[in-house]
Structures are given as C-alpha cells and as structure tokens.
Amino acid sequence: MRKADSSQFRPAGVADGKLELVSFREDGEHVIEGILKVGGTDNWFPILQGVPSFLTGPLRPDLQDFCGRHGLALPADAPAASTKLEQAKTNETFSDKWRRFKTYGLQPEHEDFLFGWYCKKFALPDREALKAFYRDRERVLEVGPGSGFNTRFIAQNCKGHVTALDISDAAFTTFGNTSALLNCTTVQADLMDAPFADGTFDFIIADGVLHHTPDTKAAVNALYRKLRPGGQFFFYVYRKMGAARQFCDAMIREHFTKLTPEECYAACEGLTVLGRELSKLNATITLDTPIPVLGIPAGTHDVQRLIYYNFVKCFWNDSFDFETNNMVNFDWYHPHNAWQHTQEEVAGWLEELGVTTYQFNDSNPNGISVLLTKPKV
Ligand SMILES: C[S@@+](CC[C@H](N)C(=O)[O-])C[C@H]1O[C@@H](n2cnc3c(N)ncnc32)[C@H](O)[C@@H]1O
C-alpha cells in the first residue's frame, strides 16, 4: 500500500473517517507492514504483506505474531454473526486456491480464453473494444480479483485508479501481481463491509464472487451502494441448472465441501480426466428436440460440453495445464457458499433497486452476466 492510499478508506464505524498511518516496514514506496489507527480510539487495522486488512472477528487473519512483534493488543471485537463463520469456511477454499495459482490469467496462453470470455460477458466484439470499455473509468473497484489478472488489465487500460478488494489470501496474490502499477491499490475486506464511502466508484466488477457470500442479493445491494449515480456495475453469478446437473452437484458438494483443499484437489482429478478424455473425442451430437426436464436445448452439442453443462462439472480447456483445469473443477465443488440463481430472480433484485438500464449478456450456460447502470437521480 502506498502512503497516499490510506486517505481513500472509510471503514464502517469510524466516526469521522480518519485513519492515521503508522509504518513499521517499507519497500520502496509501499508500506509492507504497519497499522491504520482509528482516531480517538484504541482500534486499528493491520497492514500485512503490503495489504491493509479490514477484516474483523472470525474473518481476521491471525495477528498474534504481528501484535507480539509490534507491542500491540488485539483490537476488541463485537460477537460474530453465524454468516461470518460460513464466510470464513468459504475463505479457506479461496485462500488455498490463490496461494497455489498465483499466475492464473497472467500467462499468455490463458489470456485469449479469459479476455475472450470477458468480451462475451460485456457483449463486446474483441479485446480492443474491451480496452476502450475501460479507457475513461476514473474510480474502479474489482471485487474478488483472485490472482489479480483482470485488475492488472483494467489498471493498464484505464485513465483512473483501480482498487482490488478480496476477503481471502487472494488479496496478497493480487498485491504481488499489481503492486508495480501506480494506479492500483489492494485491500483485504469483506465486500459486505467495503471500507469506502457510498457512491465512490464509477465502475464495479465482481466476476464469479457474489454467490460465494452468505447471501448473493445482499452482496449485490452492498456493492450497489458503493456505485456513484450514472456508474456501471458488472457481476457474474452462477445460474441454476437442469435437474441432472443439480442432482450431481448437490451430491458431490455434500462430500467435497467436507474435504480439506488437498483432499478435494485429489478427489476432483477423476472429473478432470473425464473432461479431458471427452474433449479428445472432439465429437458432436444433434438433438432435434429439446429435453426441457434436463434443461437441454435442441441443436448440435459438443459431447464434452453437453455432459459438462448438463450432468457434471468436468471442465477441460486445452490452454490450461492439468492442475489448472483441476482447480476449475475444485473451485466449483469445494466452496462452502456457492448459490445458484435464475435470471428472473436477478431481474427482481434489480427492479427492487430501481435499476432500469441493464443487460443480461449471453456468456455461457452456467452463469448469468449482468451489466447495469445506476440511475442518475
Ligand atoms: C472464484 S474466485 C473468482 C476470482 C476472479 N474474479 C476470477 O474470475 O478469476 C472468487 C473470489 O471471491 C473472493 N470472495 C468471496 N467472498 C468474498 C467476500 N465476501 N468479499 C470479498 N471477496 C470475496 C474469494 O476470496 C475469491 O478470490
């Protein structure tokens, strides 16, 4: 975190928003270890590995060693809601994942797939149009950046400042991958308590994130408050799928969410091999009529995709190595919170918020891509 960055934070419960920066260790322009003291109180937030952390209660990183080294007493906590405990379990999945896959999306062979997919999510024709989409943004918030590959892309292509916010150890991976960019800040926080004033950002993106919180709709509402009038908000959430896929998912999750990350990676390998071998077939079948009970439309289907979308997650993509493909399957089956929604449900949330300008972009059968604009008045 650069010293000047501390002025942008407004954590909830900090009366006049004043935070005093105390630096313990620096590396160039970044404070690597320090605290942000809350004016007029004994409370403080740590800066760990270059990242200010605004997590409290069961979500807070272990600070015993940090407090010991700097002669600090742990800040007092209010009793934690049960939803925070559920979120803490979900964080175990993602902290582990983003400590292992630090370069996901940053390798050239990943970029075509991932940025091609962003073009679909925003209904844009190509990567140049994607760059143009970001060009005039002034205050961008990426929520749940994972490795930070997209945060880096946005920061490289917009004229303003990009803030990345993640609740898990992904925040440290994102910082590692973006700290050289002058227009980029990373924070560790729960998106439900994002430490920014309402109406701060002109673009917010949360790709594959909100369904991993205790309540997807509450997550949409919490981030919408941080958007300025006229600003845009993109989010992608899991879509409720057909009966067979739902049945398999529920059964597999029942087992896999109880495994350690290590055990779950091993347990996913069979699914990943299935995806790879089906993919090798390079075969299609044509269905003249749809199968509504399974959610399968009529038409020509690639066999691997047909099974993947409608029966069991067995992701395979030739541009990823085996471990990365396996991680995509792990990412589906291990998180404690992983809600699925219908487009009608999401449209209802937007109506309640008074959003009239929005589009659902067709990006893949398993997800709902939403790009909305907040009304100006
Ligand atoms: C599936 S990963 C998606 C990462 C990235 N957007 C991508 O598409 O590769 C979900 C990310 O959301 C983060 N996340 C989950 N719940 C969160 C919350 N309540 N607040 C902030 N981040 C959260 C996780 O830590 C994780 O890094």
CSV table of C-alpha atoms and ligand atoms in Angstrom, one decimal:
chain,number,residue,atom,x,y,z
A,1,MET,CA,0.0,0.0,0.0
A,2,ARG,CA,1.3,3.4,-0.9
A,3,LYS,CA,1.2,6.0,1.9
A,4,ALA,CA,-1.2,8.3,0.0
A,5,ASP,CA,-3.7,5.4,-0.5
A,6,SER,CA,-4.8,5.4,3.1
A,7,SER,CA,-6.9,8.6,2.5
A,8,GLN,CA,-9.4,6.6,0.4
A,9,PHE,CA,-10.6,4.3,3.2
A,10,ARG,CA,-13.8,4.8,5.1
A,11,PRO,CA,-14.4,1.7,7.2
A,12,ALA,CA,-17.8,1.4,8.8
A,13,GLY,CA,-17.9,2.6,12.4
A,14,VAL,CA,-15.0,5.1,12.0
A,15,ALA,CA,-16.8,8.2,13.0
A,16,ASP,CA,-15.0,11.0,11.0
A,17,GLY,CA,-13.3,8.5,8.7
A,18,LYS,CA,-9.9,9.5,10.0
A,19,LEU,CA,-7.2,6.8,9.9
A,20,GLU,CA,-3.6,7.5,11.0
A,21,LEU,CA,-0.9,5.5,9.2
A,22,VAL,CA,1.9,4.1,11.3
A,23,SER,CA,4.5,2.4,9.2
A,24,PHE,CA,6.7,-0.4,10.6
A,25,ARG,CA,8.4,-1.6,7.4
A,26,GLU,CA,8.6,-0.2,3.9
A,27,ASP,CA,9.7,-1.4,0.5
A,28,GLY,CA,10.3,1.4,-1.9
A,29,GLU,CA,7.0,3.4,-2.0
A,30,HIS,CA,4.9,0.6,-0.3
A,31,VAL,CA,4.2,0.2,3.4
A,32,ILE,CA,4.7,-3.5,3.8
A,33,GLU,CA,3.9,-3.7,7.5
A,34,GLY,CA,2.1,-1.2,9.6
A,35,ILE,CA,-1.2,-0.2,11.1
A,36,LEU,CA,-4.1,2.2,10.3
A,37,LYS,CA,-5.1,3.7,13.7
A,38,VAL,CA,-8.7,4.8,14.2
A,39,GLY,CA,-8.6,8.4,15.5
A,40,GLY,CA,-9.7,8.8,19.1
A,41,THR,CA,-9.8,5.1,19.9
A,42,ASP,CA,-7.6,2.1,20.6
A,43,ASN,CA,-8.8,0.4,17.5
A,44,TRP,CA,-6.5,-0.2,14.4
A,45,PHE,CA,-6.4,-2.2,11.2
A,46,PRO,CA,-3.2,-4.1,10.2
A,47,ILE,CA,-1.2,-3.7,7.0
A,48,LEU,CA,0.2,-7.2,6.2
A,49,GLN,CA,2.4,-8.1,3.3
A,50,GLY,CA,1.7,-4.6,1.8
A,51,VAL,CA,-2.1,-5.0,2.1
A,52,PRO,CA,-4.4,-3.2,4.6
A,53,SER,CA,-6.8,-5.7,6.1
A,54,PHE,CA,-10.2,-4.5,7.3
A,55,LEU,CA,-11.5,-7.9,8.4
A,56,THR,CA,-12.8,-8.4,11.9
A,57,GLY,CA,-13.9,-11.3,14.2
A,58,PRO,CA,-13.6,-14.8,12.7
A,59,LEU,CA,-12.5,-13.4,9.3
A,60,ARG,CA,-9.5,-11.6,10.7
A,61,PRO,CA,-6.1,-13.1,9.9
A,62,ASP,CA,-4.1,-14.5,12.8
A,63,LEU,CA,-2.4,-11.4,14.4
A,64,GLN,CA,-0.7,-13.0,17.4
A,65,ASP,CA,2.8,-12.8,15.9
A,66,PHE,CA,2.2,-9.3,14.4
A,67,CYS,CA,1.0,-8.0,17.8
A,68,GLY,CA,3.9,-9.6,19.6
A,69,ARG,CA,6.5,-8.0,17.3
A,70,HIS,CA,4.9,-4.5,17.5
A,71,GLY,CA,3.8,-4.5,21.1
A,72,LEU,CA,0.1,-4.2,20.2
A,73,ALA,CA,-3.0,-5.5,21.9
A,74,LEU,CA,-5.6,-7.2,19.6
A,75,PRO,CA,-8.5,-4.9,18.8
A,76,ALA,CA,-11.8,-5.7,20.6
A,77,ASP,CA,-14.5,-7.5,18.5
A,78,ALA,CA,-18.2,-7.5,18.6
A,79,PRO,CA,-19.8,-11.0,18.7
A,80,ALA,CA,-19.7,-12.6,15.2
A,81,ALA,CA,-22.9,-13.4,13.2
A,82,SER,CA,-23.2,-17.0,12.0
A,83,THR,CA,-22.9,-15.9,8.4
A,84,LYS,CA,-19.4,-14.7,9.1
A,85,LEU,CA,-18.5,-18.2,10.2
A,86,GLU,CA,-19.9,-19.6,6.9
A,87,GLN,CA,-17.9,-17.0,5.0
A,88,ALA,CA,-14.8,-18.0,7.0
A,89,LYS,CA,-15.2,-21.6,5.7
A,90,THR,CA,-15.6,-20.3,2.1
A,91,ASN,CA,-12.4,-18.3,2.6
A,92,GLU,CA,-10.4,-21.5,3.3
A,93,THR,CA,-11.1,-22.6,-0.2
A,94,PHE,CA,-10.0,-19.4,-1.9
A,95,SER,CA,-7.0,-18.7,0.4
A,96,ASP,CA,-5.7,-22.1,-0.6
A,97,LYS,CA,-6.5,-21.7,-4.3
A,98,TRP,CA,-4.9,-18.3,-4.7
A,99,ARG,CA,-1.8,-19.3,-2.8
A,100,ARG,CA,-1.3,-22.1,-5.3
A,101,PHE,CA,-2.4,-20.5,-8.5
A,102,LYS,CA,-0.6,-17.1,-8.3
A,103,THR,CA,-0.1,-16.7,-12.1
A,104,TYR,CA,-3.6,-17.8,-13.2
A,105,GLY,CA,-4.7,-15.5,-16.1
A,106,LEU,CA,-1.3,-13.9,-16.3
A,107,GLN,CA,0.2,-16.4,-18.7
A,108,PRO,CA,-0.2,-15.6,-22.4
A,109,GLU,CA,-1.9,-19.0,-23.1
A,110,HIS,CA,-4.6,-18.1,-20.5
A,111,GLU,CA,-5.3,-14.6,-21.9
A,112,ASP,CA,-7.1,-15.5,-25.1
A,113,PHE,CA,-9.6,-17.7,-23.2
A,114,LEU,CA,-10.1,-15.3,-20.3
A,115,PHE,CA,-10.3,-12.0,-22.1
A,116,GLY,CA,-12.3,-13.6,-24.9
A,117,TRP,CA,-14.8,-14.6,-22.2
A,118,TYR,CA,-14.8,-11.0,-20.8
A,119,CYS,CA,-15.8,-9.8,-24.3
A,120,LYS,CA,-18.7,-12.1,-24.2
A,121,LYS,CA,-19.7,-11.1,-20.7
A,122,PHE,CA,-19.7,-7.4,-21.7
A,123,ALA,CA,-21.2,-8.2,-25.2
A,124,LEU,CA,-18.1,-6.6,-26.9
A,125,PRO,CA,-16.6,-7.8,-30.2
A,126,ASP,CA,-12.8,-8.1,-29.2
A,127,ARG,CA,-10.0,-7.2,-26.8
A,128,GLU,CA,-9.6,-3.7,-28.3
A,129,ALA,CA,-13.2,-2.9,-27.6
A,130,LEU,CA,-12.6,-4.3,-24.0
A,131,LYS,CA,-9.7,-1.8,-23.6
A,132,ALA,CA,-11.9,1.0,-24.9
A,133,PHE,CA,-14.7,0.0,-22.4
A,134,TYR,CA,-12.3,0.7,-19.5
A,135,ARG,CA,-10.5,3.8,-21.0
A,136,ASP,CA,-12.4,6.6,-19.4
A,137,ARG,CA,-13.1,5.0,-16.0
A,138,GLU,CA,-11.9,7.1,-13.1
A,139,ARG,CA,-12.6,5.0,-9.9
A,140,VAL,CA,-12.8,1.3,-10.5
A,141,LEU,CA,-13.4,-1.4,-7.8
A,142,GLU,CA,-12.7,-5.0,-8.7
A,143,VAL,CA,-14.2,-7.3,-6.0
A,144,GLY,CA,-12.8,-10.8,-5.6
A,145,PRO,CA,-9.9,-10.4,-8.0
A,146,GLY,CA,-8.3,-13.8,-7.3
A,147,SER,CA,-4.9,-13.6,-8.9
A,148,GLY,CA,-5.5,-10.0,-10.0
A,149,PHE,CA,-5.0,-10.7,-13.7
A,150,ASN,CA,-8.1,-8.7,-14.5
A,151,THR,CA,-7.3,-5.9,-12.1
A,152,ARG,CA,-3.9,-5.6,-13.8
A,153,PHE,CA,-5.6,-5.4,-17.2
A,154,ILE,CA,-8.1,-2.8,-16.1
A,155,ALA,CA,-5.3,-0.7,-14.5
A,156,GLN,CA,-3.2,-0.9,-17.6
A,157,ASN,CA,-6.1,0.3,-19.8
A,158,CYS,CA,-8.0,2.9,-17.8
A,159,LYS,CA,-7.1,6.5,-17.0
A,160,GLY,CA,-8.1,6.4,-13.4
A,161,HIS,CA,-7.4,4.4,-10.2
A,162,VAL,CA,-8.3,0.7,-9.6
A,163,THR,CA,-8.9,-0.8,-6.2
A,164,ALA,CA,-8.9,-4.5,-5.8
A,165,LEU,CA,-10.8,-5.9,-2.7
A,166,ASP,CA,-10.7,-9.6,-1.7
A,167,ILE,CA,-11.6,-11.3,1.6
A,168,SER,CA,-9.2,-14.2,1.3
A,169,ASP,CA,-5.4,-14.6,0.9
A,170,ALA,CA,-6.1,-13.8,-2.8
A,171,ALA,CA,-5.6,-10.2,-1.7
A,172,PHE,CA,-1.8,-10.9,-1.1
A,173,THR,CA,-1.6,-12.6,-4.5
A,174,THR,CA,-3.3,-9.7,-6.2
A,175,PHE,CA,-1.0,-7.3,-4.5
A,176,GLY,CA,2.0,-9.3,-5.7
A,177,ASN,CA,0.8,-9.1,-9.2
A,178,THR,CA,-0.2,-5.4,-9.3
A,179,SER,CA,2.0,-3.5,-6.8
A,180,ALA,CA,4.2,-2.2,-9.6
A,181,LEU,CA,1.2,-0.3,-11.2
A,182,LEU,CA,1.0,3.2,-9.8
A,183,ASN,CA,-2.8,3.4,-10.2
A,184,CYS,CA,-3.6,0.3,-8.3
A,185,THR,CA,-4.4,-0.5,-4.6
A,186,THR,CA,-5.3,-3.8,-3.0
A,187,VAL,CA,-7.3,-4.2,0.2
A,188,GLN,CA,-8.4,-7.2,2.2
A,189,ALA,CA,-12.0,-6.8,3.2
A,190,ASP,CA,-15.4,-8.4,3.1
A,191,LEU,CA,-17.4,-6.9,0.3
A,192,MET,CA,-20.4,-6.7,2.7
A,193,ASP,CA,-18.3,-4.1,4.7
A,194,ALA,CA,-16.2,-2.5,1.9
A,195,PRO,CA,-14.2,0.3,3.5
A,196,PHE,CA,-15.3,3.1,1.1
A,197,ALA,CA,-17.8,5.9,1.2
A,198,ASP,CA,-21.1,5.2,-0.6
A,199,GLY,CA,-21.1,6.4,-4.2
A,200,THR,CA,-17.3,6.2,-4.6
A,201,PHE,CA,-16.9,4.2,-7.8
A,202,ASP,CA,-17.9,4.7,-11.4
A,203,PHE,CA,-17.3,1.1,-12.3
A,204,ILE,CA,-17.5,-2.0,-10.1
A,205,ILE,CA,-16.8,-5.6,-11.2
A,206,ALA,CA,-17.4,-8.8,-9.3
A,207,ASP,CA,-16.9,-11.7,-11.5
A,208,GLY,CA,-17.7,-15.1,-10.0
A,209,VAL,CA,-17.8,-13.7,-6.5
A,210,LEU,CA,-21.2,-12.7,-5.1
A,211,HIS,CA,-22.6,-16.3,-5.0
A,212,HIS,CA,-19.7,-17.2,-2.6
A,213,THR,CA,-21.1,-14.9,0.1
A,214,PRO,CA,-23.8,-15.9,2.6
A,215,ASP,CA,-26.4,-14.0,0.5
A,216,THR,CA,-26.0,-13.1,-3.1
A,217,LYS,CA,-28.8,-10.5,-3.2
A,218,ALA,CA,-27.4,-8.7,-0.1
A,219,ALA,CA,-24.0,-8.7,-1.8
A,220,VAL,CA,-25.4,-7.0,-4.9
A,221,ASN,CA,-27.1,-4.4,-2.7
A,222,ALA,CA,-24.0,-3.8,-0.6
A,223,LEU,CA,-21.8,-3.1,-3.7
A,224,TYR,CA,-24.6,-1.1,-5.5
A,225,ARG,CA,-24.4,1.4,-2.6
A,226,LYS,CA,-20.7,2.0,-3.4
A,227,LEU,CA,-21.5,2.9,-7.0
A,228,ARG,CA,-22.0,6.5,-8.0
A,229,PRO,CA,-25.1,7.6,-9.9
A,230,GLY,CA,-24.5,7.0,-13.6
A,231,GLY,CA,-21.8,4.4,-12.8
A,232,GLN,CA,-21.9,0.8,-14.1
A,233,PHE,CA,-21.7,-2.4,-12.2
A,234,PHE,CA,-20.9,-5.8,-13.8
A,235,PHE,CA,-21.4,-9.1,-11.9
A,236,TYR,CA,-21.5,-12.7,-12.9
A,237,VAL,CA,-23.3,-15.3,-10.8
A,238,TYR,CA,-24.0,-19.0,-11.1
A,239,ARG,CA,-27.1,-19.9,-12.9
A,240,LYS,CA,-29.5,-22.6,-11.6
A,241,MET,CA,-29.0,-25.5,-14.0
A,242,GLY,CA,-31.1,-28.5,-15.2
A,243,ALA,CA,-32.2,-31.3,-12.9
A,244,ALA,CA,-29.5,-33.9,-13.6
A,245,ARG,CA,-26.7,-31.4,-13.1
A,246,GLN,CA,-28.3,-30.1,-9.9
A,247,PHE,CA,-28.6,-33.6,-8.6
A,248,CYS,CA,-25.0,-34.4,-9.2
A,249,ASP,CA,-23.7,-31.1,-7.9
A,250,ALA,CA,-25.7,-31.4,-4.6
A,251,MET,CA,-24.4,-35.0,-4.1
A,252,ILE,CA,-20.8,-34.1,-4.9
A,253,ARG,CA,-20.8,-30.9,-2.9
A,254,GLU,CA,-22.2,-32.8,0.1
A,255,HIS,CA,-19.0,-34.8,0.1
A,256,PHE,CA,-16.4,-32.5,-1.3
A,257,THR,CA,-17.1,-29.4,0.9
A,258,LYS,CA,-16.1,-31.5,3.9
A,259,LEU,CA,-12.7,-32.4,2.5
A,260,THR,CA,-9.5,-30.4,3.1
A,261,PRO,CA,-8.4,-28.5,0.0
A,262,GLU,CA,-5.6,-31.0,-0.6
A,263,GLU,CA,-8.1,-34.0,-0.4
A,264,CYS,CA,-10.6,-32.2,-2.7
A,265,TYR,CA,-8.0,-31.4,-5.4
A,266,ALA,CA,-7.2,-35.2,-5.4
A,267,ALA,CA,-10.9,-36.1,-5.4
A,268,CYS,CA,-11.5,-33.8,-8.4
A,269,GLU,CA,-8.9,-35.4,-10.6
A,270,GLY,CA,-11.3,-38.1,-11.9
A,271,LEU,CA,-13.7,-35.4,-13.1
A,272,THR,CA,-10.8,-33.5,-14.8
A,273,VAL,CA,-9.7,-36.7,-16.6
A,274,LEU,CA,-13.3,-37.3,-17.7
A,275,GLY,CA,-13.4,-33.7,-19.1
A,276,ARG,CA,-10.0,-34.2,-20.9
A,277,GLU,CA,-11.0,-37.6,-22.4
A,278,LEU,CA,-14.4,-36.4,-23.6
A,279,SER,CA,-12.7,-33.4,-25.1
A,280,LYS,CA,-10.3,-35.6,-27.0
A,281,LEU,CA,-13.3,-37.2,-28.7
A,282,ASN,CA,-14.0,-33.9,-30.5
A,283,ALA,CA,-17.4,-35.3,-31.2
A,284,THR,CA,-20.8,-33.7,-31.5
A,285,ILE,CA,-24.4,-35.0,-31.4
A,286,THR,CA,-27.5,-33.3,-32.8
A,287,LEU,CA,-30.8,-33.3,-30.9
A,288,ASP,CA,-33.8,-32.5,-33.0
A,289,THR,CA,-36.0,-31.7,-30.0
A,290,PRO,CA,-35.1,-30.1,-26.6
A,291,ILE,CA,-35.1,-32.1,-23.3
A,292,PRO,CA,-36.8,-29.5,-21.0
A,293,VAL,CA,-36.7,-31.6,-17.9
A,294,LEU,CA,-32.9,-31.6,-18.1
A,295,GLY,CA,-32.6,-28.0,-19.4
A,296,ILE,CA,-31.0,-29.2,-22.7
A,297,PRO,CA,-31.9,-27.2,-25.8
A,298,ALA,CA,-32.3,-28.8,-29.3
A,299,GLY,CA,-29.4,-28.4,-31.6
A,300,THR,CA,-25.8,-29.7,-32.2
A,301,HIS,CA,-23.8,-30.2,-29.0
A,302,ASP,CA,-20.2,-30.9,-28.4
A,303,VAL,CA,-20.3,-34.1,-26.3
A,304,GLN,CA,-17.9,-32.9,-23.6
A,305,ARG,CA,-19.8,-29.6,-23.2
A,306,LEU,CA,-23.2,-31.4,-23.2
A,307,ILE,CA,-22.1,-33.5,-20.2
A,308,TYR,CA,-20.3,-30.7,-18.6
A,309,TYR,CA,-23.2,-28.2,-18.7
A,310,ASN,CA,-26.0,-30.7,-18.0
A,311,PHE,CA,-24.7,-33.6,-15.9
A,312,VAL,CA,-21.5,-33.0,-14.0
A,313,LYS,CA,-18.8,-30.3,-13.9
A,314,CYS,CA,-15.9,-31.9,-15.8
A,315,PHE,CA,-14.1,-28.8,-17.0
A,316,TRP,CA,-11.3,-29.1,-19.6
A,317,ASN,CA,-9.6,-26.4,-21.7
A,318,ASP,CA,-6.6,-27.2,-23.8
A,319,SER,CA,-4.9,-23.9,-23.0
A,320,PHE,CA,-4.6,-24.8,-19.3
A,321,ASP,CA,-2.3,-27.5,-17.8
A,322,PHE,CA,-3.9,-30.4,-15.9
A,323,GLU,CA,-3.5,-28.7,-12.4
A,324,THR,CA,-5.3,-25.5,-13.6
A,325,ASN,CA,-8.1,-27.5,-15.2
A,326,ASN,CA,-8.4,-29.5,-12.0
A,327,MET,CA,-8.5,-26.2,-10.0
A,328,VAL,CA,-11.5,-25.0,-12.0
A,329,ASN,CA,-13.4,-28.2,-11.0
A,330,PHE,CA,-12.2,-27.8,-7.4
A,331,ASP,CA,-13.4,-24.2,-7.5
A,332,TRP,CA,-16.9,-25.4,-8.3
A,333,TYR,CA,-17.2,-28.2,-5.7
A,334,HIS,CA,-15.2,-27.1,-2.7
A,335,PRO,CA,-16.5,-23.7,-1.5
A,336,HIS,CA,-19.0,-23.8,1.4
A,337,ASN,CA,-21.1,-21.0,-0.1
A,338,ALA,CA,-22.0,-21.5,-3.8
A,339,TRP,CA,-25.5,-20.2,-4.6
A,340,GLN,CA,-27.2,-20.5,-8.0
A,341,HIS,CA,-29.9,-18.2,-9.3
A,342,THR,CA,-32.4,-17.7,-12.2
A,343,GLN,CA,-32.4,-14.7,-14.5
A,344,GLU,CA,-35.9,-13.8,-13.3
A,345,GLU,CA,-34.7,-13.8,-9.7
A,346,VAL,CA,-31.8,-11.4,-10.6
A,347,ALA,CA,-34.1,-9.2,-12.6
A,348,GLY,CA,-36.3,-8.9,-9.5
A,349,TRP,CA,-33.3,-7.7,-7.4
A,350,LEU,CA,-32.6,-5.0,-10.0
A,351,GLU,CA,-36.2,-3.9,-10.1
A,352,GLU,CA,-36.2,-3.5,-6.3
A,353,LEU,CA,-33.1,-1.4,-6.5
A,354,GLY,CA,-34.8,0.8,-9.1
A,355,VAL,CA,-32.4,-0.1,-11.9
A,356,THR,CA,-34.0,0.3,-15.3
A,357,THR,CA,-30.9,0.1,-17.6
A,358,TYR,CA,-29.3,-3.3,-17.6
A,359,GLN,CA,-28.5,-6.2,-19.9
A,360,PHE,CA,-28.0,-9.9,-19.4
A,361,ASN,CA,-25.2,-10.9,-21.7
A,362,ASP,CA,-25.0,-14.4,-23.1
A,363,SER,CA,-21.6,-15.7,-22.0
A,364,ASN,CA,-22.1,-19.3,-21.0
A,365,PRO,CA,-24.9,-21.6,-19.9
A,366,ASN,CA,-23.7,-21.9,-16.3
A,367,GLY,CA,-23.7,-18.2,-15.4
A,368,ILE,CA,-25.7,-15.0,-15.5
A,369,SER,CA,-23.7,-12.0,-16.7
A,370,VAL,CA,-25.2,-8.7,-15.7
A,371,LEU,CA,-24.1,-5.2,-16.7
A,372,LEU,CA,-26.2,-2.4,-15.1
A,373,THR,CA,-26.2,1.4,-14.9
A,374,LYS,CA,-27.2,3.2,-11.8
A,375,PRO,CA,-29.9,5.8,-12.5
A,376,LYS,CA,-28.5,9.4,-12.2
A,377,VAL,CA,-31.3,10.6,-9.8
B,1,LIG,C1,-14.0,-17.9,-7.9
B,1,LIG,S1,-12.9,-16.7,-7.3
B,1,LIG,C2,-13.0,-15.5,-8.7
B,1,LIG,C3,-11.7,-14.8,-8.9
B,1,LIG,C4,-11.7,-13.9,-10.2
B,1,LIG,N1,-12.7,-12.9,-10.2
B,1,LIG,C5,-11.7,-14.7,-11.4
B,1,LIG,O1,-12.7,-14.7,-12.1
B,1,LIG,O2,-10.7,-15.5,-11.6
B,1,LIG,C6,-13.9,-15.8,-6.1
B,1,LIG,C7,-13.1,-14.8,-5.3
B,1,LIG,O3,-14.1,-14.0,-4.5
B,1,LIG,C8,-13.5,-13.8,-3.2
B,1,LIG,N2,-14.6,-13.6,-2.3
B,1,LIG,C9,-15.5,-14.5,-1.8
B,1,LIG,N3,-16.4,-13.9,-0.9
B,1,LIG,C10,-16.0,-12.6,-0.8
B,1,LIG,C11,-16.4,-11.5,0.0
B,1,LIG,N4,-17.4,-11.6,0.9
B,1,LIG,N5,-15.7,-10.3,-0.1
B,1,LIG,C12,-14.7,-10.2,-0.9
B,1,LIG,N6,-14.2,-11.2,-1.7
B,1,LIG,C13,-14.8,-12.4,-1.6
B,1,LIG,C14,-12.7,-15.0,-3.0
B,1,LIG,O4,-11.7,-14.9,-2.0
B,1,LIG,C15,-12.1,-15.3,-4.3
B,1,LIG,O5,-10.8,-14.7,-4.5
